[in-house]
C-alpha positions as semicolon CSV with decimal commas, in nm:
position;residue;x (nm);y (nm);z (nm)
1;M;0,000;0,000;0,000
2;T;0,144;0,335;-0,101
3;A;0,161;0,637;0,126
4;R;-0,106;0,812;-0,079
5;S;-0,349;0,521;-0,056
6;R;-0,291;0,499;0,321
7;L;-0,377;0,869;0,351
8;R;-0,694;0,819;0,146
9;A;-0,801;0,525;0,359
10;A;-0,740;0,727;0,676
11;A;-0,951;1,015;0,540
12;R;-1,237;0,776;0,459
13;R;-1,219;0,631;0,811
14;R;-1,229;0,980;0,964
15;G;-1,531;1,069;0,752
16;R;-1,714;0,755;0,859
17;A;-1,622;0,815;1,224
18;V;-1,771;1,165;1,216
19;E;-2,095;1,037;1,063
20;F;-2,123;0,743;1,304
21;A;-2,075;0,987;1,593
22;R;-2,347;1,206;1,438
23;A;-2,580;0,906;1,412
24;A;-2,512;0,821;1,778
25;L;-2,596;1,181;1,869
26;G;-2,923;1,147;1,676
27;V;-3,012;0,831;1,868
28;W;-2,923;1,007;2,194
29;H;-3,158;1,295;2,106
30;L;-3,440;1,053;2,027
31;M;-3,387;0,861;2,351
32;R;-3,374;1,185;2,546
33;A;-3,706;1,295;2,392
34;Q;-3,870;0,980;2,532
35;R;-3,742;1,046;2,884
36;A;-3,992;1,175;3,138
37;G;-3,919;1,533;3,233
38;D;-3,744;1,630;2,910
39;Q;-3,798;2,004;2,877
40;H;-3,761;2,006;2,498
41;P;-3,904;1,678;2,366
42;V;-4,012;1,820;2,030
43;L;-3,673;1,982;1,968
44;D;-3,496;1,662;2,067
45;R;-3,710;1,459;1,827
46;V;-3,651;1,700;1,540
47;L;-3,276;1,716;1,607
48;G;-3,254;1,338;1,642
49;V;-3,420;1,279;1,307
50;R;-3,210;1,550;1,143
51;Q;-2,883;1,410;1,277
52;L;-2,970;1,057;1,164
53;A;-3,078;1,174;0,818
54;Q;-2,773;1,396;0,778
55;A;-2,540;1,112;0,878
56;A;-2,708;0,875;0,631
57;V;-2,692;1,120;0,342
58;V;-2,329;1,215;0,400
59;L;-2,223;0,851;0,446
60;R;-2,406;0,754;0,126
61;A;-2,256;1,039;-0,076
62;G;-1,909;1,009;0,074
63;T;-1,786;1,318;-0,108
64;A;-1,591;1,615;0,015
65;D;-1,880;1,834;-0,103
66;A;-2,121;1,636;0,117
67;H;-1,897;1,689;0,419
68;T;-1,869;2,060;0,335
69;A;-2,247;2,093;0,307
70;S;-2,283;1,906;0,634
71;A;-2,044;2,151;0,801
72;L;-2,254;2,440;0,669
73;V;-2,573;2,285;0,810
74;D;-2,404;2,243;1,149
75;A;-2,271;2,599;1,145
76;A;-2,617;2,734;1,056
77;H;-2,767;2,532;1,341
78;G;-2,513;2,680;1,581
79;V;-2,591;3,034;1,464
80;T;-2,964;2,979;1,517
81;M;-2,897;2,878;1,877
82;V;-2,738;3,214;1,966
83;P;-3,065;3,416;1,976
84;L;-3,231;3,138;2,174
85;A;-2,947;3,142;2,428
86;V;-2,961;3,521;2,456
87;L;-3,337;3,577;2,458
88;D;-3,482;3,272;2,634
89;P;-3,354;3,212;2,988
90;R;-3,541;2,878;3,007
91;G;-3,387;2,756;2,682
92;R;-3,038;2,893;2,746
93;R;-2,884;2,569;2,871
94;F;-3,029;2,370;2,582
95;A;-2,918;2,631;2,327
96;C;-2,564;2,651;2,466
97;G;-2,535;2,273;2,457
98;Q;-2,652;2,270;2,096
99;L;-2,409;2,549;2,010
100;W;-2,115;2,344;2,142
101;I;-2,234;2,031;1,960
102;A;-2,273;2,227;1,635
103;L;-1,927;2,378;1,675
104;A;-1,768;2,037;1,738
105;L;-1,942;1,879;1,437
106;T;-1,853;2,173;1,212
107;I;-1,486;2,144;1,307
108;A;-1,493;1,766;1,260
109;E;-1,649;1,793;0,912
110;V;-1,400;2,058;0,804
111;A;-1,114;1,845;0,936
112;V;-1,235;1,551;0,723
113;V;-1,229;1,762;0,407
114;G;-0,895;1,921;0,484
115;R;-0,761;2,188;0,254
116;G;-0,987;2,084;-0,032
117;R;-0,719;2,034;-0,297
118;A;-0,840;2,062;-0,656
119;G;-0,913;1,736;-0,834
120;R;-1,054;1,563;-0,528
121;D;-1,414;1,448;-0,527
122;R;-1,455;1,164;-0,282
123;V;-1,314;1,206;0,067
124;G;-0,970;1,050;0,048
125;G;-1,001;0,968;-0,323
126;R;-0,988;1,104;-0,673
127;R;-1,268;1,186;-0,916
């Protein structure tokens, strides 16, 4: 195995790891929504379904563009949590938690893509 093919395989593994972590987060949200006393069951259900769907789509596509789009979705989610954290004292803890999760996932997705060298289509591969 050449050095280049080892790097490509490592990039594919990192991409899968991020999406499996995202899917686990989605399952966690769905389980949390079923728990008695959850203050935001509807939000947890919506976020759980979104995380699972996003993980499935990005895993299926497997492209650098899919990971980039996923990072944009996570960044947008984080930005939407800022007004909630500022304006809603009851939702502040939830919003701050979501902001940190969105930040972590955005960084992870960007790290998978790397510098985005020209001529690359699939994560860790060539067109």
